[in-house]
Amino acid sequence: MKSAIIASLVASAAAFAPAQVGRASSAVSMDLSGELGAQMPLGGFDPLGVMKDADQEKFDLYRECEIVHGRVAMLAVTGYLTTYAGVRFPGAEEVPAGFPAVQWLVNTDQGHLIIPQMLATFLIATIINRDASEITGVKPAFPGDYRNGKLDFGWDKFDEKTKLRKRAIELNNGRAAQMGILGLMTHEAIGNVATILPLAN
């Protein structure tokens, strides 16, 4: 039991460790040890052998999926913690936090008005947050690069080392957030969120 606890603590701590940054490989049999995000103690972690016979295109697709899921998870954790702290948009003060918010949306007249607005927002955000190289002619610099020649916020002013470091930070924060939102949802289902979140109402 103690070894299982220690192993889970080491794995959790690894999500916050700085990533080893390396150059992408285009070999048919992927060597993940030099890829962005491969970090100690696991290095290029692929226990199911998904990348065993992968090429660079498949790796880039999976990396893009990982980045997108990480971005969504970071927003989810932020939203979860914010609503549990009692912060609400004006007019939404009675909306409960966590899973009860879904029931509130389904069972109230105000919730029925909000659902189409949420779906439209998700649809627009999904359309905007995609590679539009076929339309703009601007090729993404890396998987998950959705600037499409329009948004920059100073990215092009960074040197290559800083860009790789920032990409590794985003990747690792996304990994931690995916575990974080899963943990928050699990604790809410168990019923002990108030124990782990002092701000829970």
Short mmCIF file of C-alpha atoms in Angstrom, two decimals, residues 62-157:
data_model
loop_
_atom_site.label_atom_id
_atom_site.label_comp_id
_atom_site.label_asym_id
_atom_site.label_seq_id
_atom_site.Cartn_x
_atom_site.Cartn_y
_atom_site.Cartn_z
CA TYR A 62 -1.90 12.87 -31.15
CA ARG A 63 0.14 15.80 -29.83
CA GLU A 64 -2.44 18.26 -31.16
CA CYS A 65 -5.21 16.27 -29.46
CA GLU A 66 -3.23 16.28 -26.21
CA ILE A 67 -2.73 20.05 -26.38
CA VAL A 68 -6.40 20.76 -27.16
CA HIS A 69 -7.58 18.48 -24.33
CA GLY A 70 -5.07 20.17 -22.01
CA ARG A 71 -6.36 23.62 -22.93
CA VAL A 72 -9.96 22.58 -22.31
CA ALA A 73 -8.95 20.97 -18.99
CA MET A 74 -7.14 24.14 -17.87
CA LEU A 75 -10.33 26.13 -18.54
CA ALA A 76 -12.40 23.46 -16.77
CA VAL A 77 -10.26 23.51 -13.61
CA THR A 78 -10.31 27.32 -13.55
CA GLY A 79 -14.09 27.39 -14.01
CA TYR A 80 -14.66 24.66 -11.42
CA LEU A 81 -12.55 26.38 -8.76
CA THR A 82 -14.02 29.81 -9.57
CA THR A 83 -17.63 28.68 -9.21
CA TYR A 84 -16.84 26.77 -6.02
CA ALA A 85 -15.38 30.00 -4.64
CA GLY A 86 -18.80 31.60 -5.20
CA VAL A 87 -17.95 33.78 -8.21
CA ARG A 88 -20.87 34.11 -10.66
CA PHE A 89 -21.82 36.21 -13.66
CA PRO A 90 -24.49 38.81 -12.88
CA GLY A 91 -27.90 37.15 -13.01
CA ALA A 92 -26.49 33.66 -12.39
CA GLU A 93 -26.08 33.88 -8.63
CA GLU A 94 -28.49 30.98 -7.99
CA VAL A 95 -26.69 28.56 -10.33
CA PRO A 96 -25.10 25.83 -8.19
CA ALA A 97 -21.46 24.77 -8.57
CA GLY A 98 -20.31 21.43 -9.93
CA PHE A 99 -22.58 18.65 -11.21
CA PRO A 100 -25.78 20.22 -9.78
CA ALA A 101 -25.35 23.00 -12.38
CA VAL A 102 -26.21 20.46 -15.11
CA GLN A 103 -29.49 19.60 -13.39
CA TRP A 104 -30.20 23.31 -12.96
CA LEU A 105 -29.70 23.87 -16.71
CA VAL A 106 -32.00 20.98 -17.61
CA ASN A 107 -34.76 21.66 -15.04
CA THR A 108 -35.17 25.46 -15.05
CA ASP A 109 -36.60 27.90 -17.61
CA GLN A 110 -33.53 30.10 -17.31
CA GLY A 111 -31.35 27.04 -17.91
CA HIS A 112 -33.29 26.26 -21.10
CA LEU A 113 -32.39 29.74 -22.37
CA ILE A 114 -28.73 29.29 -21.49
CA ILE A 115 -28.19 25.87 -23.15
CA PRO A 116 -28.48 27.16 -26.77
CA GLN A 117 -26.19 30.08 -25.90
CA MET A 118 -23.62 27.67 -24.47
CA LEU A 119 -23.79 25.44 -27.54
CA ALA A 120 -23.38 28.43 -29.88
CA THR A 121 -20.39 29.65 -27.84
CA PHE A 122 -18.78 26.19 -27.95
CA LEU A 123 -19.38 25.97 -31.71
CA ILE A 124 -17.86 29.39 -32.43
CA ALA A 125 -14.89 28.72 -30.13
CA THR A 126 -14.28 25.36 -31.83
CA ILE A 127 -14.40 26.92 -35.30
CA ILE A 128 -12.02 29.71 -34.30
CA ASN A 129 -9.63 27.46 -32.37
CA ARG A 130 -8.57 25.33 -35.33
CA ASP A 131 -5.87 25.17 -37.96
CA ALA A 132 -7.16 27.30 -40.85
CA SER A 133 -4.13 26.88 -43.12
CA GLU A 134 -6.34 25.79 -46.04
CA ILE A 135 -8.12 29.16 -45.85
CA THR A 136 -5.35 31.49 -44.72
CA GLY A 137 -2.41 29.78 -46.41
CA VAL A 138 -0.43 30.10 -43.17
CA LYS A 139 1.11 26.76 -42.13
CA PRO A 140 1.16 26.12 -38.36
CA ALA A 141 4.64 26.24 -36.82
CA PHE A 142 3.86 23.27 -34.53
CA PRO A 143 0.88 21.07 -33.50
CA GLY A 144 -1.64 23.20 -31.65
CA ASP A 145 -0.52 26.47 -33.30
CA TYR A 146 -3.86 28.11 -34.08
CA ARG A 147 -2.64 31.67 -34.61
CA ASN A 148 -3.43 31.35 -38.34
CA GLY A 149 -1.36 34.41 -39.15
CA LYS A 150 -3.70 36.68 -37.16
CA LEU A 151 -3.13 36.34 -33.41
CA ASP A 152 0.38 36.68 -32.10
CA PHE A 153 0.53 38.41 -28.68
CA GLY A 154 4.31 38.75 -29.06
CA TRP A 155 5.04 35.07 -29.81
CA ASP A 156 7.26 35.86 -32.80
CA LYS A 157 9.46 38.10 -30.65
#
